Structure formats: structure tokens, C-alpha cells
Coordinates of C-alpha atoms and ligand atoms in Angstrom, one line a residue:
X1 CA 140.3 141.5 72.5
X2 CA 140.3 140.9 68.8
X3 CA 136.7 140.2 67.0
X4 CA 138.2 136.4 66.2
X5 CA 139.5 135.8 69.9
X6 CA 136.2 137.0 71.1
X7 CA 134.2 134.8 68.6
X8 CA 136.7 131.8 69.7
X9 CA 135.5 132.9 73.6
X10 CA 131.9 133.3 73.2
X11 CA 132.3 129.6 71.2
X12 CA 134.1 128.1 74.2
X13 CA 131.6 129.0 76.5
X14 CA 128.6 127.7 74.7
X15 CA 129.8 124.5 74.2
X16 CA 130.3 124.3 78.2
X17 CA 127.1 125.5 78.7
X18 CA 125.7 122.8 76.3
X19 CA 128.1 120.1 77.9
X20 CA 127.0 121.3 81.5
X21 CA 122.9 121.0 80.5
X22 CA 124.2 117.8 79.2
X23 CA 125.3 116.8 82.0
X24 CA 123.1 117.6 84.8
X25 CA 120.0 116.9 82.2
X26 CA 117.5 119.6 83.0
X27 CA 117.4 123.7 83.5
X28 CA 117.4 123.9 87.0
X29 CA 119.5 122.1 88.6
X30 CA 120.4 122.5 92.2
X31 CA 123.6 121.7 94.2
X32 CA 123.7 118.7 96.9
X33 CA 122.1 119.7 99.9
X34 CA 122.2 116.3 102.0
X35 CA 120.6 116.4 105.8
X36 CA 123.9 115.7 108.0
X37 CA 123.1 112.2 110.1
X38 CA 126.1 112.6 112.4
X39 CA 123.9 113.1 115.1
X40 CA 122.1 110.4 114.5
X41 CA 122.6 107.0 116.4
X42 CA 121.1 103.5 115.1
X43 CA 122.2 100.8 117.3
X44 CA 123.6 98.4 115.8
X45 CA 121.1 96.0 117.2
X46 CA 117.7 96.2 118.5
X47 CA 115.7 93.7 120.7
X48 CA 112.4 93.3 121.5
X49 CA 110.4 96.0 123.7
X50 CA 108.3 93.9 125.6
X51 CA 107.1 94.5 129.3
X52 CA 108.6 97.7 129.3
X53 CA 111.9 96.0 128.7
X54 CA 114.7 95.3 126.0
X55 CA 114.3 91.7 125.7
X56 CA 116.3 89.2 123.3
X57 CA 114.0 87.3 121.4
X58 CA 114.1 83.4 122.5
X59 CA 115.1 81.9 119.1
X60 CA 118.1 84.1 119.3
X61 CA 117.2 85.0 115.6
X62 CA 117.9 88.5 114.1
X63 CA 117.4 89.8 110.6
X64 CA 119.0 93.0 108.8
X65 CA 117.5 96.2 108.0
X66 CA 119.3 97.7 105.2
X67 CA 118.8 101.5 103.3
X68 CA 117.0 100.8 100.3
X69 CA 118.6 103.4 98.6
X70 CA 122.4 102.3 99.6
X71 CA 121.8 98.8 100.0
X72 CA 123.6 99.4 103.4
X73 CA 122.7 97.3 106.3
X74 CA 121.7 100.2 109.4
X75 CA 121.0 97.4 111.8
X76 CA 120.5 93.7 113.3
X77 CA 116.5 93.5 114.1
X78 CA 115.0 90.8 117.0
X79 CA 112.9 88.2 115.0
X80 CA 110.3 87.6 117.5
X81 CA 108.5 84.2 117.6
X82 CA 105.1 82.9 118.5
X83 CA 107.0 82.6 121.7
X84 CA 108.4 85.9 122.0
X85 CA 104.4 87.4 120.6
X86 CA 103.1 85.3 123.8
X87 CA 105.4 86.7 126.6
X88 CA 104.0 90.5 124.7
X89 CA 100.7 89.9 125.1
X90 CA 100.9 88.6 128.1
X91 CA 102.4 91.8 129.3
X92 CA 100.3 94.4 127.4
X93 CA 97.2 91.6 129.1
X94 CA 99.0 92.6 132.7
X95 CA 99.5 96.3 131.8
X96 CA 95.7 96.5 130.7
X97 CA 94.8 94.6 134.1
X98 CA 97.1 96.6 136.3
X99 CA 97.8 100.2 135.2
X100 CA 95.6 101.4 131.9
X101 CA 92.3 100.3 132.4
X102 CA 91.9 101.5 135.5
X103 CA 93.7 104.7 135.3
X104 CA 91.7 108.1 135.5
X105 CA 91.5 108.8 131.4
X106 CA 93.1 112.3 132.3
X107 CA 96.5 110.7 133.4
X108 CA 96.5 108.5 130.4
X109 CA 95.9 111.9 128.2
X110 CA 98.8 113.0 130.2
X111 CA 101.0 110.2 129.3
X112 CA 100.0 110.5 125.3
X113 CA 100.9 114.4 125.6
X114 CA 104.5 113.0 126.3
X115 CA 104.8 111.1 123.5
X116 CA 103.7 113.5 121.1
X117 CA 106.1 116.2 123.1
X118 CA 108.7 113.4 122.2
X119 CA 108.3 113.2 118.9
X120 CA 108.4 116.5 118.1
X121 CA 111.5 117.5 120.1
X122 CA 113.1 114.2 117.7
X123 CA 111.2 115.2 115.0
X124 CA 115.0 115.7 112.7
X125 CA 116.0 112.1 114.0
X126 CA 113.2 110.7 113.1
X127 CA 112.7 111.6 109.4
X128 CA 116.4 111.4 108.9
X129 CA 116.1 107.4 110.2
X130 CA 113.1 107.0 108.6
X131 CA 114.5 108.2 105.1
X132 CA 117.2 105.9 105.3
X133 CA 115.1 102.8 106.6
X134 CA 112.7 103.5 104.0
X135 CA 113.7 105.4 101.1
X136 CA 111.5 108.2 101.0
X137 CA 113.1 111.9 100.4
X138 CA 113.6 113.6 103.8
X139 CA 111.1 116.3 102.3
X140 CA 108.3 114.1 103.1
X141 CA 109.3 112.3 105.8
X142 CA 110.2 115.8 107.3
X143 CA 107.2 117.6 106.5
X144 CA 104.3 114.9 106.7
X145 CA 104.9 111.3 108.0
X146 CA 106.7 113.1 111.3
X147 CA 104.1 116.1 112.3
X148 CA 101.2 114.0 111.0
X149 CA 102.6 111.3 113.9
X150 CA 102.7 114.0 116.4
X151 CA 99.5 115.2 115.7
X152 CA 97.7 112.5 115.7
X153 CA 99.3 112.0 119.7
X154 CA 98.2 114.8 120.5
X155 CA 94.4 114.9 119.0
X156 CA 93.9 111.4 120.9
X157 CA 95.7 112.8 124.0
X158 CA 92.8 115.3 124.1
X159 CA 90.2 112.5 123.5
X160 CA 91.5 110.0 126.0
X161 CA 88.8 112.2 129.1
X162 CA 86.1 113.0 126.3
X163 CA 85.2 109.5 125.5
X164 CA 82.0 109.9 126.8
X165 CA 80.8 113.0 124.5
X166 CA 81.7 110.9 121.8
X167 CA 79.0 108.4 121.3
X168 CA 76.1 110.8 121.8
X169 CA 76.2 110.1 125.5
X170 CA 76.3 107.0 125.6
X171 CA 79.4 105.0 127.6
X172 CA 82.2 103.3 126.5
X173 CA 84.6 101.0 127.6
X174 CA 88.0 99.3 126.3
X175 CA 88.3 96.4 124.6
X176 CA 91.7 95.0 126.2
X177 CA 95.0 94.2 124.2
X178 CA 95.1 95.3 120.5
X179 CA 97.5 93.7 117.9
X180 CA 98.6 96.0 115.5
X181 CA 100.3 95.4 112.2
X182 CA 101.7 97.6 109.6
X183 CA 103.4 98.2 106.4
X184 CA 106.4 99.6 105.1
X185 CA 105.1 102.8 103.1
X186 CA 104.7 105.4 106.5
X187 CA 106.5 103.4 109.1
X188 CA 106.2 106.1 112.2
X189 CA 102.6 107.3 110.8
X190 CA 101.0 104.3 110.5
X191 CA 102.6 103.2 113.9
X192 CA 100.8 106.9 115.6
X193 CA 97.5 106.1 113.4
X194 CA 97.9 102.7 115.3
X195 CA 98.6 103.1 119.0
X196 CA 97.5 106.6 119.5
X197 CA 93.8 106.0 119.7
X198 CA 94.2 102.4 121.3
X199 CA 95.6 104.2 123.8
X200 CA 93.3 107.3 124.5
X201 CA 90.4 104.4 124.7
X202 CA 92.4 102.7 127.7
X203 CA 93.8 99.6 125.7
X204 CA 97.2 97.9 125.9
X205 CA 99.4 97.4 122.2
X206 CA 101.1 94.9 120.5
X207 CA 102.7 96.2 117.8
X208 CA 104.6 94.6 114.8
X209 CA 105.9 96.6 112.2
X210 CA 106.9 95.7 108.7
X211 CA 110.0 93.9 108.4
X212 CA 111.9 96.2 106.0
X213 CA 110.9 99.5 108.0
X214 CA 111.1 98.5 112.0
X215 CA 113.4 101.5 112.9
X216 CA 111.4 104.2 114.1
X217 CA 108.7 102.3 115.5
X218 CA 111.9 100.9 117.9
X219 CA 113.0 104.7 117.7
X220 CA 109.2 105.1 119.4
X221 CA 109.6 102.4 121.7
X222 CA 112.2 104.5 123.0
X223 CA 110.2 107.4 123.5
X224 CA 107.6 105.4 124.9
X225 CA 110.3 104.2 127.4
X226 CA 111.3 107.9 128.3
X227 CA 107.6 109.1 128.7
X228 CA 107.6 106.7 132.1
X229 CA 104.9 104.8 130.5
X230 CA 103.8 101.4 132.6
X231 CA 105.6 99.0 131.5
X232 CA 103.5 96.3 128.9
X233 CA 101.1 99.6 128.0
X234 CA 103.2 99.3 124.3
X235 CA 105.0 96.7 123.5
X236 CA 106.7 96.4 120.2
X237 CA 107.6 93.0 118.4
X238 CA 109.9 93.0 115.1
X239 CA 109.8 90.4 112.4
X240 CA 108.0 89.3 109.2
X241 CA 104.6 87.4 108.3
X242 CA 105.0 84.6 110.7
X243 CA 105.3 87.5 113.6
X244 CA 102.0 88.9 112.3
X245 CA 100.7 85.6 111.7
X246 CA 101.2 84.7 115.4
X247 CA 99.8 87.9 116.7
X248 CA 96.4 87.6 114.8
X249 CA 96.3 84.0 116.3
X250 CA 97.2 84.8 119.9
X251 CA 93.7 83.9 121.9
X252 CA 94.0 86.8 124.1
X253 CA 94.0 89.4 121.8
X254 CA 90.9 91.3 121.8
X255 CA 91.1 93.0 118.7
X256 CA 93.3 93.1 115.5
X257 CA 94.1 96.0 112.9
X258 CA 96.2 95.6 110.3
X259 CA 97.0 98.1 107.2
X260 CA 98.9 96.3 104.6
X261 CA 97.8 94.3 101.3
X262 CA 94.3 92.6 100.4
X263 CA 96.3 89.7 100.1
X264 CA 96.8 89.4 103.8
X265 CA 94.2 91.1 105.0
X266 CA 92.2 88.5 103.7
X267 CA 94.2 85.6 105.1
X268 CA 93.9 87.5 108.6
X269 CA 89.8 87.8 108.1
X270 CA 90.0 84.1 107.6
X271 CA 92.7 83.4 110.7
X272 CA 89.9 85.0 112.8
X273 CA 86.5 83.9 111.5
X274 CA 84.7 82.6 114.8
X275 CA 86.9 84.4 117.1
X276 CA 85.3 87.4 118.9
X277 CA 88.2 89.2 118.0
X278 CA 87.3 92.7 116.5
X279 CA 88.9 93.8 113.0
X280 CA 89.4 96.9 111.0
X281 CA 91.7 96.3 107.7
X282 CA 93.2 99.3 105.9
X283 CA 94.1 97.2 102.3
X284 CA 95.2 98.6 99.1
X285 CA 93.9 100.9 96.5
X286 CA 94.1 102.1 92.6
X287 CA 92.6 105.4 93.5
X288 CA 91.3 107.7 90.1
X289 CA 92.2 111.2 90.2
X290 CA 89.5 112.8 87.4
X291 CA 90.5 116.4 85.6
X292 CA 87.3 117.7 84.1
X293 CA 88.7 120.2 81.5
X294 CA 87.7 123.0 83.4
X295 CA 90.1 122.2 85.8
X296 CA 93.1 124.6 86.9
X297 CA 95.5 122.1 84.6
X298 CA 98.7 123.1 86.2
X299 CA 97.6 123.5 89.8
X300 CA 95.9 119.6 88.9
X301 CA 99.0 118.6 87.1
X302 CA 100.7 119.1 90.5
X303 CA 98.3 117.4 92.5
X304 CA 98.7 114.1 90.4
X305 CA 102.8 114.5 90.8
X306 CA 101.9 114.7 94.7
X307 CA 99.7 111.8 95.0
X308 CA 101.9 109.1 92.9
X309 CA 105.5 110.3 92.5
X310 CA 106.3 112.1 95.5
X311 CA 106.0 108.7 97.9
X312 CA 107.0 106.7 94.6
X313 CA 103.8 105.4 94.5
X314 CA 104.3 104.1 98.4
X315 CA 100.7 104.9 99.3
X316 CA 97.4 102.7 99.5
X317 CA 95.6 105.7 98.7
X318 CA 98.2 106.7 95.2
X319 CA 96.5 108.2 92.7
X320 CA 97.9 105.5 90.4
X321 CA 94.7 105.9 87.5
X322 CA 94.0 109.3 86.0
X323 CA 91.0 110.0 84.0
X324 CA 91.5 113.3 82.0
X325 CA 88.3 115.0 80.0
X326 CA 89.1 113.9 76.4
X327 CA 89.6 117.5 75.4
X328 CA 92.5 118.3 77.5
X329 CA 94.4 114.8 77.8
X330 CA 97.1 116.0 75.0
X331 CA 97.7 119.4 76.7
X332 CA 97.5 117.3 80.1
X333 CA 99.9 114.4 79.3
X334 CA 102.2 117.2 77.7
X335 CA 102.3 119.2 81.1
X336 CA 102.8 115.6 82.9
X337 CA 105.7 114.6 80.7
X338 CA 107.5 118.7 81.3
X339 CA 107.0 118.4 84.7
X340 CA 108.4 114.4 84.9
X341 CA 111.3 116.1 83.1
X342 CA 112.1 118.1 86.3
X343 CA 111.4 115.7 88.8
X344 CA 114.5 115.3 90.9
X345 CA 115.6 111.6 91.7
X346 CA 118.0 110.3 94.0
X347 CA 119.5 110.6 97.6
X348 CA 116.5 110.5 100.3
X349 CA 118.7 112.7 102.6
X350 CA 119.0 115.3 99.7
X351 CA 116.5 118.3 101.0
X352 CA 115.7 118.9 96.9
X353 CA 114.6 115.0 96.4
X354 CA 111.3 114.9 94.8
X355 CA 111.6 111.0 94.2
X356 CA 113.9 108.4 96.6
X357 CA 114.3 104.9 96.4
X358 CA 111.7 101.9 96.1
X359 CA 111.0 100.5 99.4
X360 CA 112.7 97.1 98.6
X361 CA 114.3 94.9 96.1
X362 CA 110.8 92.7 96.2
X363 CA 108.9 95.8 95.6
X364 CA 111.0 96.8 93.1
X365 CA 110.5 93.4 90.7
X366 CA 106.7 93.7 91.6
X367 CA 107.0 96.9 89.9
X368 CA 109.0 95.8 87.0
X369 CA 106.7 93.1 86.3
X370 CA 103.7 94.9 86.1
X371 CA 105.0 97.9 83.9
X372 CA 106.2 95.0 81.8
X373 CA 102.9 94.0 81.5
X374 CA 101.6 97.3 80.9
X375 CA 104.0 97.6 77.6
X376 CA 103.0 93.5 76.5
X377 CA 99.3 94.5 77.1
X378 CA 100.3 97.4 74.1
X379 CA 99.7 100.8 76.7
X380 CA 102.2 103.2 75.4
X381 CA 105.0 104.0 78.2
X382 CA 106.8 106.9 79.2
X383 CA 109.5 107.0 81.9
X384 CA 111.2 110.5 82.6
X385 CA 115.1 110.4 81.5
X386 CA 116.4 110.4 84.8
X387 CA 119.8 108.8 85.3
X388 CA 119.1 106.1 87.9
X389 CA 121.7 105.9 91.2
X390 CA 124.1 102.6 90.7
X391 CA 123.2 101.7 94.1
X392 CA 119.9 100.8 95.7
X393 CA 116.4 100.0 94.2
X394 CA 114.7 102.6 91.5
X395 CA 112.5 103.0 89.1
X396 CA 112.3 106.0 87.2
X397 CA 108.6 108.3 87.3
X398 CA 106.8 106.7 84.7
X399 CA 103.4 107.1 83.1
X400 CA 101.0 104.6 80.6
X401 CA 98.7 106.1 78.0
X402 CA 96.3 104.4 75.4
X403 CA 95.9 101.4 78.5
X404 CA 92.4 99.3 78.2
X405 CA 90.3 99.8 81.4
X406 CA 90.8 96.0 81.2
X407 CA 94.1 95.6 81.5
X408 CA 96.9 94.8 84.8
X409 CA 98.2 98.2 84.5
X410 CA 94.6 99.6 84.8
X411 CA 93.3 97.7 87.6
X412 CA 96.0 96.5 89.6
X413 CA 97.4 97.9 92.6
X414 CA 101.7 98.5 91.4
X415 CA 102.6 100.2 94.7
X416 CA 105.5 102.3 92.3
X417 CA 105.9 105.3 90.6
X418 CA 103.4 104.6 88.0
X419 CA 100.6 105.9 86.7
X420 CA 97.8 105.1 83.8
X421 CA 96.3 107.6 82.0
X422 CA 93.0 107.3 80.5
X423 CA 90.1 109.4 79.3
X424 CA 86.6 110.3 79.8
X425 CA 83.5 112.2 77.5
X426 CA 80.9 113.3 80.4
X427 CA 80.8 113.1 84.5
X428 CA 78.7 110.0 84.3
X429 CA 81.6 107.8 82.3
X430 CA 84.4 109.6 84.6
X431 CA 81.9 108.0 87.7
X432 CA 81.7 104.9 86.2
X433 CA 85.5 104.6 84.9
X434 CA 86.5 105.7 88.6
X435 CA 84.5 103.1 90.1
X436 CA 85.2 100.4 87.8
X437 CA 87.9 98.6 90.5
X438 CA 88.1 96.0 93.3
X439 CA 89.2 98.8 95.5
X440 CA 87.6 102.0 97.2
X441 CA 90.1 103.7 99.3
X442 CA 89.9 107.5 97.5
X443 CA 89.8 109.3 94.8
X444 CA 90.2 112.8 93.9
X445 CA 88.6 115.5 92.0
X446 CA 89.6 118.8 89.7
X447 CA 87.0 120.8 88.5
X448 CA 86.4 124.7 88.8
X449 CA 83.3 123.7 90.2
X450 CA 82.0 122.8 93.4
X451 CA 78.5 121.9 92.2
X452 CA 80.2 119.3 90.4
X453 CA 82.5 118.1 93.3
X454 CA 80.1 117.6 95.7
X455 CA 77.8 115.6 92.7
X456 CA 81.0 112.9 91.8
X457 CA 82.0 112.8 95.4
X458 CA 78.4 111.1 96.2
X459 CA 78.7 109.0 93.6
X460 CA 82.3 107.6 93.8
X461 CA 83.0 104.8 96.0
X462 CA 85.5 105.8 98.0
X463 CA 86.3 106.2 101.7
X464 CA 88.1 109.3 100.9
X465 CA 87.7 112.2 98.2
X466 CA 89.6 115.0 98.1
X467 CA 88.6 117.7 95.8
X468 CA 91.2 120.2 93.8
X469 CA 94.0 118.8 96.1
X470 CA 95.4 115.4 97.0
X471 CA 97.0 113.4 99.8
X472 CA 96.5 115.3 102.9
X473 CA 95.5 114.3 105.7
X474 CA 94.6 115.4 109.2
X475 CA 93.8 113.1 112.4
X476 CA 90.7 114.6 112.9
X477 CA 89.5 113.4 109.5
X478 CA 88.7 109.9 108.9
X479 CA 90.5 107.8 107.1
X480 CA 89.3 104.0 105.2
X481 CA 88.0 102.6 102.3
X482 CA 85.2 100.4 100.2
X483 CA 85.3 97.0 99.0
X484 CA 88.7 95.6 99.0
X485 CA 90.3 98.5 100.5
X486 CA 89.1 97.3 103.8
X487 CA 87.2 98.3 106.5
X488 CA 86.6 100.4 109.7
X489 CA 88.2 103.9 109.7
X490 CA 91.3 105.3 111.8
X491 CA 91.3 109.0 112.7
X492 CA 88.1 111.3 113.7
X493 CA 85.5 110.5 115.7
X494 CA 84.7 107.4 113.8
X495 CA 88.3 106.0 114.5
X496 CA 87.4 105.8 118.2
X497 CA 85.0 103.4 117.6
X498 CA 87.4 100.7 116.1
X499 CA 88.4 100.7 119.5
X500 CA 85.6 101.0 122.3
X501 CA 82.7 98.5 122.9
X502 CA 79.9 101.1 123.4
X503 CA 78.0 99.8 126.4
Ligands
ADP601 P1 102.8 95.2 101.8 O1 102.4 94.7 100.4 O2 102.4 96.6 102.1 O3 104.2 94.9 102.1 P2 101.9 93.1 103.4 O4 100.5 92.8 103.6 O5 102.8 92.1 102.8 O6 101.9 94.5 102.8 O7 102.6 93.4 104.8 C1 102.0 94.3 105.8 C2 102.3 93.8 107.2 O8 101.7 92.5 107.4 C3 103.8 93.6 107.4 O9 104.1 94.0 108.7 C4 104.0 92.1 107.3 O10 105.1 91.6 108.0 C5 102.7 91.6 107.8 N1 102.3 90.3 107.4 C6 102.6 89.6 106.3 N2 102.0 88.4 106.2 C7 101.2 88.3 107.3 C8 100.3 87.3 107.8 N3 100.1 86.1 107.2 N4 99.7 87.6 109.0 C9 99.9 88.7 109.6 N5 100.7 89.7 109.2 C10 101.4 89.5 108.1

């Protein structure tokens, strides 16, 4: 080959190597690796699980459930009414009468065993479902939403005959039916968190899920179904607020816990003022991850990705506020903005998804509004150049600097992929900056000192501080906040009590 035909050669490839990082945007790119759902079957409509049985609901009403990400409609969903919520407690009111309550607690561990089994030996079908009902890449729902719902199964199963070492001796008993409502952001986990320890203590469910995510909660009822339970022991209602609404009013329901917004948790507090209903609320958060500048910055830098882009921000407890020691926040917010760069957005199914699709198109404006706010209110904004899917509901990793402690963007929860940066001189303005919120759920920590973990984490009002990690979670570790993130805890020890009158 002639020097000029080699030149011309060398020239050609360049340019496709600049039009190819062009096109796919950042270094390392990585070819489509999609979970196959083949096996997977959604019916293409679901009634209500009530008494052990598939029942229609009695206004004949149905509403869609559609991928967030696709826009797809995956199936028809039961709207149950205050009707349909009576004839369910009324059989989880039998169930407790009949079969739980008076079961030996070692055949009800038995029965909880089963369903943790279950989950497990689904586990694929489960996060595949659950990232196309919700959004969320099938990395997370693979690796933590479904093992965290088996586990926390099987650590109740082994509580269910221990009930009595757990209260320092003292006795316990039930407290009947439980009503249980949840949210959209861990559909199956919050559903485990839920009914798991209801059950070991020997009560009877109601469960509603949220509206846009009731798939594998009917996927559970399922399970529930195969694992021979007696029939009303779970029963599992689909529809929206009114559902909920009805369930928290129902007079035989003996106790109520609900994990969603303050907005409604509040409404519920009021729905039950003067009952004798018990409550525990799991609300929302705007949780301050703190980077003293003697942190480990890229090991911290990772941690802050984890706790508010991985879910998209779908977690009560996102680290949506970080306070970064003044002396590292350029060298910080330069390592944020490299590693936004390579954040991978897109397909939930993909296995290399870092970031799926915002739970719904409501959420979606909810999020739009308040960045919008954030740029009127004069924070500076930056949103990783990620080409966003035509299809579906997005928003692109995004991050606020230069944001008053004041302002929406600051204090309010956004429930996206958004954080606010801000900064800090000494530990005791990083306490007070951290604590300056309505909300309490957790917070975390990054320091190369302990000494100086343990000193913030007695200070900071939280229910949960995690220090030099974030966002992980075990059932034997309880889990709840301060203030308006609600209260009572779920998991541990102290979990059991939301659900036992100690006698
Ligand atoms: P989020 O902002 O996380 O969607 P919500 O508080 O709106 O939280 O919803 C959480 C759960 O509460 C959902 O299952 C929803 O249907 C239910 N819900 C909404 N309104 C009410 C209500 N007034 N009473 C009881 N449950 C409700």
C-alpha cells in the first residue's frame, strides 16, 4: 500500500471512529443485552383475591396497567369498591377467627417458609414483571427488590414461634385484620415488608397496592394461593385512593399501615382519629448524604449515584440533598458530572440499565415542575446528555448546584432523578444543614473516620443512617423515620411490635 492510500485509510477510519463515539455518546458502550420475557405470562386480566378466591369486583370496573417505559398496556386490573374492601375484610376477619389465630405459630412459620421458597424459585418472573410494571432496570429489581422480599419471608418465618423471646418475656398476642397500603416505588418489597410480619404475629391482610404497580403483588397472590394458605389469611384488593380510602375506614380493621406520601398519610391519621385502630406511616423523605473532605470521593461519589439515580429517585429514603465540605465540592461535582456522563439510560429489561423509566406520566410532570422551579428559583442545573427513548416517561440524571437551603428544590420531596448540591464549613453546619427539613427518614455519611460517624449519626434526625455506604437494607434492621417521614418501624425486632398488643 502506497504512503497516500495508507494516509487516505488511517483518515477513513478516524472519522468512523469519531462518527461511532458520536453516535453512541460515551466510551464505553455496551451492546443490548435485554432479559427475554417469553416465559413470562401476565394475564390479560386480573380480579380480586379475596377469600382465597379470584373474585370479580362488584362494580364490574377495571383499570389498565401499562409499562411506563413503553406506554404499553400489560393488563386489565379489578377496581375494587368499598363493597368489594367489605366482602375482604370480612374474609381475612373469618380467616383470623377460623384458621390463623388459633394455629400453633410453628405451622404458620411453616406456611411463611412457602412463600419465601416461592419467591425465590420465581424470582426471574418476578423482576422481569416488576421492571415492566414499574420501570425500574431489571438490575435492581433483580438484585434487591426480589431477594430483599424473600428474605424478609423468611426472617419473619423464623420469628412467627419466637414471639415470646421478643418482648423481654413478656406475651404477645395479635391484633386481628391489618389493612395494608402501598406505593408504587418497590411494589413486591413493600408488599413482603407488609404482610410478612403481619403474618408471623398471627394476623389476617388486606392488602392494596398502588394503582400503577398492582402486578406482582397479584403475581404474590398467586403464590400465596399455591402455598395452600387458608383461604382469607391474604387477601389482595386493587385500585386507587378511594380503595385505600375505604380500607382505612372499614370498622373492623384493627390496624392500618400505610407507606406512601405525607400528603396521605396525613389524611389517613385524620380518617382514624378516635378509632382504636393502630397506625404506623412510612411517608416521604429529602434524606442529606454529607462528604466530609476526607472522604474516599470516588467510593462516595458512587454511593450518591446509588442512592438517587439508580431507582430514579423512586425511594422515600433518596439521597435527593448532598452537602459536600466546601473544599472538595468542585472536585466532587466534577466526579458527579463524569460519572452522570456514563450513566446508562433506557430499556428496564436491558441487564446494563443504570437508569429506567419514571414510574408514571403524573410523576413525571411532578418532576418537571419542580426542576423548573429549581432553574426559576436561579439554582444552576445540569442534566447528563443522555438521548431520552421516544417512548415512555423520562427524565434524564440531573443535578442543582448554587440552590438556597430555602428553596423548593432544597426542601421538597421530587421523587425523580434529582439531586441538590450544597455545601458545608464544619460538622456542626453539615448537622444542622442535614436537619434543616420536615422530614427524617435517613441520611448518610462519608468520612474516613468513624469517630466522626458515630458523632453526626447521634445528632442527625433520622430513622436511618448509613455510614460510607447507602441504600441497603436488610430485614433484620429496622427501617422508619422522624417527623414527617412517619412513624413506627418495619423490619427487626422493633417491626414486630407494630403488630402485637403486648399483654
Ligand atoms: P405516592 O406519592 O408514593 O404515589 P400516595 O400516597 O399517593 O403515594 O399513594 C400511596 C398509596 O396510597 C397508593 O396505594 C394509593 O392508591 C393510596 N392512596 C391514595 N390516596 C389514598 C387515601 N386517601 N386513602 C388511602 N390510601 C390512599
Amino acid at each position: 500500500m502506497s504512503t497516500q492510500e495508507l494516509s487516505r485509510t488511517k483518515s477513513a477510519i478516524d472519522k468512523s471512529t469519531a462518527s461511532l463515539a458520536l453516535e453512541f455518546g460515551h466510551a464505553w458502550d455496551y451492546a443490548p443485552a435485554p432479559e427475554a420475557k417469553d416465559h413470562v405470562r401476565i394475564q390479560p386480566r386480573y380480579d380480586l383475591f379475596v377469600g382465597g378466591r379470584w373474585t370479580a369486583p362488584k362494580s364490574g370496573k377495571y383499570f389498565l396497567t401499562t409499562s411506563p417505559s413503553t406506554e404499553e398496556s400489560l393488563a386489565e386490573v379489578a377496581e375494587a369498591s368499598a363493597e368489594d374492601v367489605d366482602l375482604a375484610v370480612k374474609a381475612a376477619r373469618t380467616a383470623y377467627e377460623k384458621y390463623w389465630a388459633k394455629m400453633r405459630p410453628a405451622e404458620r412459620a411453616k406456611y411463611i417458609f412457602r412463600i419465601a421458597r416461592a419467591i425465590q424459585e420465581k424470582a426471574r418472573e418476578l423482576a422481569i414483571v416488576e421492571s415492566m410494571d414499574g420501570g425500574k432496570p431489571i438490575k435492581e429489581s433483580r438484585d434487591v427488590d426480589i431477594p430483599l422480599a424473600a428474605a424478609h419471608f423468611f426472617y419473619h418465618a423464623g420469628w412467627a414461634d419466637k414471639l415470646d423471646y421478643a418482648f423481654h418475656g413478656r406475651k404477645v398476642r395479635p391484633l386481628g385484620v391489618a389493612g395494608q397500603i402501598i406505593p408504587w416505588n418497590f411494589p413486591l418489597l413493600m408488599a413482603a415488608w407488609k404482610i410478612a410480619p403481619a403474618l408471623a404475629c398471627g394476623n389476617t391482610v388486606v392488602l392494596k397496592p398502588a394503582e400503577t404497580t398492582p402486578l406482582t403483588a397479584l403475581l404474590l397472590a398467586h403464590i400465596i394461593e399455591e402455598a395452600e394458605l387458608p383461604p382469607g389469611v391474604v387477601n389482595i384488593v386493587t385500585g386507587a385512593g378511594p380503595t385505600g380510602a375505604a380500607l382505612v375506614a372499614h370498622p373492623d380493621v384493627n390496624k392500618i399501615a400505610f407507606t406512601g406520601s405525607t400528603e396521605v398519610g396525613k389524611k389517613i391519621q385524620k380518617a382514624i382519629a378516635g378509632s382504636r385502630k393502630r397506625l404506623t406511616l412510612e411517608l416521604g423523605g429529602k434524606a442529606a448524604n454529607v462528604i466530609f473532605g476526607d472522604a474516599p470521593l470516588d467510593q462516595a461519589v458512587e454511593g450518591i449515584v446509588n442512592g438517587i439515580y439508580f431507582n430514579q429517585g423512586h425511594v422515600c429514603c433518596a439521597g435527593s440533598r448532598l452537602l459536600v465540605e466546601e473544599s472538595v465540592h468542585d472536585v466532587v461535582v466534577k466526579k458527579l458530572k463524569d460519572r452522570l456522563q456514563n450513566l446508562r439510560l433506557g430499556d428496564p429489561l436491558d441487564k446494563n440499565t443504570d437508569v429506567g423509566a419514571i414510574n408514571s406520566k403524573m410523576q413525571l410532570e411532578k418532576i418537571k415542575e419542580l426542576v423548573a422551579a429549581g432553574e426559576h428559583e436561579g439554582a444552576t442545573r445540569y442534566s447528563a446528555p443522555c438521548a431520552l427513548p421516544d417512548k415512555g416517561y423520562w427524565f434524564p440524571p440531573t443535578f442543582f448546584t448554587g440552590a438556597a437551603q430555602a428553596s423548593r428544590i432544597a426542601r421538597e420531596e421530587i421523587f425523580g432523578p434529582v439531586l441538590t448540591v450544597m455545601t458545608f464549613r464544619t460538622p456542626d453546619e453539615a448537622v444542622e444543614k442535614a436537619n434543616n427539613t420536615m422530614y427524617g427518614l435517613s441520611a448518610g455519611i462519608w468520612t474516613d473516620k468513624g469517630a466522626k460517624i458515630f458523632w453526626m449519626a447521634g445528632k442527625l434526625k433520622a430513622g436511618v443512617i448509613w455510614g460510607n455506604t447507602y441504600n441497603k437494607f436488610d430485614p433484620t434492621s429496622p427501617f422508619g423515620g422522624y417527623k414527617e417521614s412517619g412513624f413506627g418501624r418495619e423490619g427487626g425486632r422493633h417491626g414486630l411490635s407494630a403488630y402485637v398488643e403486648v399483654v
